[in-house]
């Protein structure tokens, strides 16, 4: 958390106390909104090409660009935005613990997660799909994963949707990250990687001759903007910024920039928001 509470100089303390008896930024007992901070710390992925990748001392990717756009719409100058790398497994903990103010990191909105954080958005609706080696000929649908080894990143439930949700007898291999899953796929330690098509497209764009999409999506994955639980004010500001991002064409431009070289069908219309309550 970075300066969520604005500072007050000693000279102004008494005056400020008097003003606060009449009006306050937050109701008694409520946490202030992240909008009230002087700076904002945003959690992004650091090992997912095309979405959030740490390199050359900074971060790059679609989610990173979206994070900066949203922060500007929330009233923060670029120099007041700090990015921090997060893994899938630690996103809730980082928000709840105050280490980050907001998360833009392929963070699928689920009923369970909504009990711990408030979600703005979604800012994109991805589809779950499957990536296999380019020379793999036996996997053309999710049902073909029966008896195969499927990798998922720690903290993700993508492969579990195949085994538990669809009842397909695949063996789930949990890797520390999806970049590790791709390494295992390349080394033939697993037969497939299954997760959101936007994540897979980022890896595919890096080495299009080594892998291929099965291109048979089977779920919707709503990418939300994670915020402290109950911060409705920030959520509404995020939703307004997401709407503007699609209306002014920025979202479409960013999607083409990061994923246009793949055969992924990109959705460039404003997603239906979940609501901030």
Coordinates of C-alpha atoms in Angstrom, one line a residue:
X1 CA 0.0 0.0 0.0
X2 CA 1.4 3.4 -1.0
X3 CA 0.2 6.5 0.9
X4 CA -3.4 5.5 1.0
X5 CA -3.9 8.2 3.6
X6 CA -3.0 11.7 2.6
X7 CA -0.5 13.4 4.9
X8 CA -1.3 16.5 7.0
X9 CA 1.3 19.0 8.2
X10 CA 1.4 19.9 11.9
X11 CA 0.5 23.5 11.2
X12 CA -2.7 22.4 9.5
X13 CA -3.6 19.6 11.9
X14 CA -6.0 21.6 14.1
X15 CA -7.8 23.2 11.1
X16 CA -8.0 19.8 9.4
X17 CA -9.5 18.3 12.5
X18 CA -12.2 20.9 12.6
X19 CA -13.0 20.4 8.9
X20 CA -13.2 16.6 9.4
X21 CA -15.9 17.1 12.1
X22 CA -18.1 18.4 9.3
X23 CA -17.1 16.3 6.4
X24 CA -14.9 13.2 6.0
X25 CA -13.6 11.3 3.1
X26 CA -14.7 8.0 4.6
X27 CA -17.6 7.1 6.9
X28 CA -16.6 6.1 10.5
X29 CA -15.3 2.6 10.6
X30 CA -14.7 2.5 6.8
X31 CA -11.4 2.2 5.0
X32 CA -10.6 5.1 2.7
X33 CA -10.8 4.5 -1.0
X34 CA -7.6 3.9 -2.9
X35 CA -8.6 7.0 -4.9
X36 CA -7.6 9.1 -1.8
X37 CA -3.9 8.1 -2.0
X38 CA -1.2 10.2 -3.3
X39 CA 0.2 7.2 -5.3
X40 CA -1.1 3.9 -6.3
X41 CA 0.6 0.5 -6.4
X42 CA -0.7 -2.0 -9.0
X43 CA 0.0 -5.7 -9.0
X44 CA 0.7 -7.1 -12.5
X45 CA 2.1 -10.4 -13.8
X46 CA 5.9 -10.5 -14.4
X47 CA 6.3 -13.8 -16.3
X48 CA 3.5 -13.8 -18.9
X49 CA 4.6 -12.5 -22.4
X50 CA 2.0 -10.2 -24.0
X51 CA 0.3 -9.6 -20.7
X52 CA 2.8 -8.8 -17.9
X53 CA 6.5 -9.4 -18.3
X54 CA 9.3 -8.0 -16.3
X55 CA 12.3 -7.1 -18.5
X56 CA 14.9 -4.3 -18.7
X57 CA 14.0 -3.0 -15.3
X58 CA 10.3 -2.5 -16.1
X59 CA 7.1 -4.2 -17.0
X60 CA 5.4 -4.6 -20.4
X61 CA 2.2 -6.2 -21.8
X62 CA -1.5 -5.7 -22.4
X63 CA -2.3 -5.8 -18.7
X64 CA 0.4 -3.3 -17.9
X65 CA -0.9 -0.9 -20.5
X66 CA -4.4 -1.3 -19.2
X67 CA -3.2 -0.7 -15.6
X68 CA -1.6 2.6 -16.7
X69 CA -4.7 3.7 -18.6
X70 CA -7.0 2.9 -15.7
X71 CA -4.8 4.7 -13.2
X72 CA -4.8 7.8 -15.3
X73 CA -8.6 7.6 -15.5
X74 CA -8.6 7.3 -11.7
X75 CA -6.7 10.5 -11.4
X76 CA -3.1 9.4 -10.9
X77 CA -0.2 10.8 -12.9
X78 CA 2.1 8.2 -14.5
X79 CA 4.9 9.1 -12.1
X80 CA 2.6 8.3 -9.2
X81 CA 2.0 4.7 -10.4
X82 CA 4.1 1.9 -9.0
X83 CA 4.0 -1.5 -10.5
X84 CA 4.7 -4.7 -8.5
X85 CA 5.0 -8.2 -9.8
X86 CA 2.4 -10.7 -8.4
X87 CA 1.8 -14.4 -9.0
X88 CA -1.7 -16.0 -9.4
X89 CA -1.5 -17.5 -5.9
X90 CA -0.8 -14.3 -4.0
X91 CA -3.2 -11.8 -5.6
X92 CA -5.8 -11.8 -2.8
X93 CA -3.2 -11.8 -0.1
X94 CA -1.4 -8.8 -1.7
X95 CA -4.6 -6.8 -1.8
X96 CA -5.9 -7.8 1.7
X97 CA -2.5 -7.2 3.2
X98 CA -2.2 -3.7 1.7
X99 CA 1.0 -4.5 -0.3
X100 CA -0.8 -3.4 -3.5
X101 CA -3.8 -1.1 -4.0
X102 CA -5.1 -2.7 -7.2
X103 CA -4.4 -5.9 -9.3
X104 CA -4.6 -6.1 -13.1
X105 CA -3.1 -9.5 -13.7
X106 CA -5.4 -11.9 -15.6
X107 CA -7.5 -12.0 -12.5
X108 CA -10.6 -14.0 -13.3
X109 CA -13.8 -12.9 -11.4
X110 CA -15.2 -15.8 -9.4
X111 CA -17.9 -15.9 -6.6
X112 CA -15.2 -17.1 -4.1
X113 CA -12.8 -14.3 -4.9
X114 CA -15.6 -11.7 -4.6
X115 CA -15.9 -12.5 -0.9
X116 CA -12.4 -11.2 -0.4
X117 CA -11.9 -8.5 -2.9
X118 CA -14.0 -6.1 -4.9
X119 CA -13.8 -6.4 -8.7
X120 CA -14.0 -3.6 -11.3
X121 CA -14.7 -4.7 -14.8
X122 CA -14.2 -7.1 -16.4
X123 CA -11.9 -5.3 -18.8
X124 CA -11.7 -8.3 -21.0
X125 CA -13.5 -11.7 -21.3
X126 CA -11.1 -14.4 -22.4
X127 CA -11.9 -18.0 -23.2
X128 CA -10.2 -21.1 -21.8
X129 CA -8.4 -23.0 -24.4
X130 CA -5.5 -25.4 -24.8
X131 CA -2.0 -25.0 -26.1
X132 CA -0.1 -28.1 -27.4
X133 CA 3.2 -28.7 -29.2
X134 CA 3.0 -27.9 -32.9
X135 CA 3.5 -31.6 -33.9
X136 CA 0.8 -32.8 -31.5
X137 CA -1.9 -34.5 -33.6
X138 CA -4.0 -36.3 -31.0
X139 CA -5.5 -33.4 -29.1
X140 CA -8.2 -31.4 -31.0
X141 CA -10.8 -30.8 -28.3
X142 CA -10.9 -30.7 -24.5
X143 CA -12.3 -34.3 -24.5
X144 CA -9.0 -35.5 -26.1
X145 CA -7.2 -34.6 -22.9
X146 CA -8.4 -37.8 -21.3
X147 CA -5.4 -39.7 -20.1
X148 CA -3.0 -36.8 -20.8
X149 CA -0.9 -34.6 -18.5
X150 CA -2.2 -31.0 -18.4
X151 CA -0.3 -28.2 -16.7
X152 CA -1.7 -25.2 -14.8
X153 CA 0.0 -22.4 -12.9
X154 CA -0.1 -22.4 -9.1
X155 CA -3.1 -20.5 -7.8
X156 CA -5.1 -21.2 -11.0
X157 CA -8.1 -23.5 -11.3
X158 CA -7.9 -23.9 -15.1
X159 CA -7.0 -27.5 -15.3
X160 CA -9.3 -28.3 -12.4
X161 CA -12.2 -27.1 -14.6
X162 CA -11.3 -29.9 -17.0
X163 CA -11.0 -32.7 -14.4
X164 CA -13.6 -31.6 -11.8
X165 CA -15.8 -29.5 -13.9
X166 CA -16.0 -31.6 -17.1
X167 CA -15.1 -35.0 -15.5
X168 CA -12.3 -35.6 -17.9
X169 CA -9.6 -38.0 -16.6
X170 CA -6.5 -35.9 -17.2
X171 CA -3.6 -35.7 -14.8
X172 CA -3.1 -32.1 -13.5
X173 CA 0.5 -30.9 -13.1
X174 CA 0.8 -27.8 -11.0
X175 CA 3.8 -25.5 -11.9
X176 CA 4.9 -22.4 -10.1
X177 CA 3.9 -20.3 -13.1
X178 CA 2.6 -20.6 -16.6
X179 CA 6.0 -19.8 -18.0
X180 CA 7.1 -23.0 -16.2
X181 CA 4.2 -24.8 -17.8
X182 CA 5.4 -23.8 -21.2
X183 CA 8.9 -25.0 -20.4
X184 CA 7.4 -28.4 -19.3
X185 CA 5.4 -28.5 -22.5
X186 CA 8.5 -27.9 -24.6
X187 CA 10.4 -30.5 -22.6
X188 CA 7.5 -33.0 -23.1
X189 CA 7.0 -33.3 -19.4
X190 CA 3.3 -32.5 -20.0
X191 CA 1.1 -32.9 -23.1
X192 CA -0.9 -29.6 -22.9
X193 CA -1.3 -26.3 -21.1
X194 CA -4.8 -25.1 -20.5
X195 CA -5.8 -21.7 -19.4
X196 CA -7.1 -18.4 -20.7
X197 CA -6.6 -17.9 -24.5
X198 CA -5.0 -14.5 -23.9
X199 CA -2.3 -16.0 -21.7
X200 CA -1.7 -18.8 -24.2
X201 CA -1.6 -16.3 -27.1
X202 CA 1.2 -14.3 -25.4
X203 CA 3.4 -17.4 -25.3
X204 CA 2.4 -18.5 -28.8
X205 CA 3.4 -15.0 -30.2
X206 CA 6.9 -15.6 -28.8
X207 CA 7.4 -18.8 -30.6
X208 CA 4.6 -19.5 -33.2
X209 CA 6.4 -22.4 -34.8
X210 CA 6.8 -24.4 -31.6
X211 CA 3.1 -24.5 -30.4
X212 CA -0.4 -24.3 -31.7
X213 CA -3.9 -23.5 -30.3
X214 CA -6.4 -26.3 -30.2
X215 CA -8.8 -23.4 -30.8
X216 CA -11.8 -25.0 -29.1
X217 CA -12.6 -22.7 -26.2
X218 CA -14.9 -24.0 -23.5
X219 CA -15.3 -21.4 -20.7
X220 CA -15.5 -17.6 -20.3
X221 CA -12.9 -16.0 -18.1
X222 CA -13.8 -12.5 -17.0
X223 CA -10.7 -10.5 -16.2
X224 CA -11.4 -8.2 -13.3
X225 CA -9.6 -5.4 -11.6
X226 CA -9.0 -6.4 -8.0
X227 CA -9.5 -3.8 -5.3
X228 CA -9.8 -3.8 -1.5
X229 CA -13.1 -5.4 -0.5
X230 CA -15.9 -2.8 -0.3
X231 CA -14.1 0.0 -2.2
X232 CA -17.1 0.8 -4.4
X233 CA -15.8 4.3 -5.2
X234 CA -12.6 3.0 -6.8
X235 CA -14.6 0.2 -8.5
X236 CA -16.9 2.8 -10.2
X237 CA -14.0 4.9 -11.3
X238 CA -12.4 1.8 -12.8
X239 CA -15.5 0.8 -14.7
X240 CA -15.8 4.3 -16.1
X241 CA -12.2 4.2 -17.3
X242 CA -12.7 0.7 -18.9
X243 CA -15.7 2.0 -20.8
X244 CA -13.7 5.0 -22.1
X245 CA -10.8 2.7 -23.0
X246 CA -13.1 0.7 -25.4
X247 CA -15.0 3.8 -26.6
X248 CA -11.9 5.7 -27.7
X249 CA -10.4 2.7 -29.4
X250 CA -7.4 2.2 -27.0
X251 CA -8.5 -1.3 -26.0
X252 CA -8.7 -2.5 -29.6
X253 CA -5.3 -1.0 -30.4
X254 CA -3.7 -2.7 -27.4
X255 CA -5.2 -6.0 -28.2
X256 CA -3.9 -5.8 -31.8
X257 CA -0.5 -4.7 -30.6
X258 CA 0.0 -7.6 -28.2
X259 CA -1.9 -10.4 -29.8
X260 CA -2.6 -9.5 -33.4
X261 CA 0.2 -11.8 -34.7
X262 CA -1.7 -14.9 -33.5
X263 CA -4.9 -16.4 -34.8
X264 CA -6.8 -15.6 -31.7
X265 CA -10.2 -14.0 -32.3
X266 CA -10.0 -10.8 -30.3
X267 CA -13.1 -9.2 -28.7
X268 CA -13.1 -5.4 -29.0
X269 CA -16.5 -4.5 -27.6
X270 CA -17.0 -3.3 -24.1
X271 CA -17.6 -6.2 -21.7
X272 CA -20.7 -6.4 -19.5
X273 CA -19.7 -5.2 -16.1
X274 CA -20.3 -7.2 -13.0
X275 CA -21.3 -4.3 -10.7
X276 CA -19.5 -2.9 -7.7
X277 CA -21.8 -3.9 -4.8

